[in-house]
C-alpha positions in Angstrom: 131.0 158.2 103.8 132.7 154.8 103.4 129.8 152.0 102.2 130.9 149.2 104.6 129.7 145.4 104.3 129.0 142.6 107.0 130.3 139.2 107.3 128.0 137.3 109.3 127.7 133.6 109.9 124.0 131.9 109.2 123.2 130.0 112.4 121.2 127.7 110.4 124.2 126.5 108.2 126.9 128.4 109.0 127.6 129.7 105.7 129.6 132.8 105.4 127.1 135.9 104.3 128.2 139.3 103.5 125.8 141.8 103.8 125.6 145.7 102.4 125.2 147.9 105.8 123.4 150.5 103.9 120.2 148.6 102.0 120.4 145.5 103.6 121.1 143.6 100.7 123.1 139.9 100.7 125.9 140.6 98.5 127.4 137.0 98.8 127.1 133.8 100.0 129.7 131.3 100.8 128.9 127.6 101.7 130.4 126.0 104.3 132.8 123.7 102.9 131.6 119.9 103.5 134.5 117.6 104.5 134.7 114.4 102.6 135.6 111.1 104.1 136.9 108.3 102.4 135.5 105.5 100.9 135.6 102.9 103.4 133.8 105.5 106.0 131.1 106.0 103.2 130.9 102.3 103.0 130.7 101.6 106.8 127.9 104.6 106.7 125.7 103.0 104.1 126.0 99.4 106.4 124.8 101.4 109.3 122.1 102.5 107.5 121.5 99.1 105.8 121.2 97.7 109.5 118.9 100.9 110.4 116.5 100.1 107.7 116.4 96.5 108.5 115.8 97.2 112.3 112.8 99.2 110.9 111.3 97.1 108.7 111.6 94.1 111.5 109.8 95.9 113.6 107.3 97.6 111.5 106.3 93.7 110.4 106.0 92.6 113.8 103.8 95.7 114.3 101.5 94.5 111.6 101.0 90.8 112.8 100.3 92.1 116.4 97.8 95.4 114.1 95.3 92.4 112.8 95.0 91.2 116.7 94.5 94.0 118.2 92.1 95.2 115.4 89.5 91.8 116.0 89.8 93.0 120.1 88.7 96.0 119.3 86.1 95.1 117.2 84.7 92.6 119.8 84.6 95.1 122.3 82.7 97.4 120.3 80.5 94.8 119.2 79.9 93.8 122.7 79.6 97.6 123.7 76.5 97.9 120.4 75.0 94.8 122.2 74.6 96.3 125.7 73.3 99.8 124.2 70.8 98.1 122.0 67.4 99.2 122.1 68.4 102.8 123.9 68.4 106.1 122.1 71.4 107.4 120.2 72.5 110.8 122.5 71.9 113.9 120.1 75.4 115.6 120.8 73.8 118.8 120.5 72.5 117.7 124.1 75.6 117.3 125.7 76.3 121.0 126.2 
């Protein structure tokens, strides 16, 4: 009886994997080959990204100047809420069931 191999192709990263049909066992594995671009493509890339990152951070900072706002609003309201509740018993949560 002839010992016969598979050549499958990961769906994951398509790398060529031979396989031995008996045990199971990965005999090789082949990469897929990457294609390289040239160097202005890389370039343009790493401006895209540079914009990307920038877009980010812009918008990130704006998040935090509007954070400290909304922060103090929420603290008022609780403060206002600890104001109206003042006086009255803390629920036990084991009560709540």
């Amino acid at each position: 009886m002839e010992n016969q191999d598979f050549t499958i192709i990961c769906p994951c990263c398509e790398a060529n994997l031979t396989i031995d049909a008996q045990t199971g066992a990965i005999l090789s594995h082949e990469e897929k080959k990457k294609q390289t671009g040239s160097f202005d493509d890389m370039l343009k890339g790493l401006d895209k990204q540079k914009e990307t990152r920038d877009k980010l951070f812009a918008q990130e900072l704006n998040a935090q100047k509007d954070r400290e706002r909304l922060l103090e609003e929420k603290f008022q309201a609780a403060f206002k809420r600890v104001d109206e509740t003042e006086g009255q018993p803390f629920p036990n949560p084991l009560d709540l069931d």
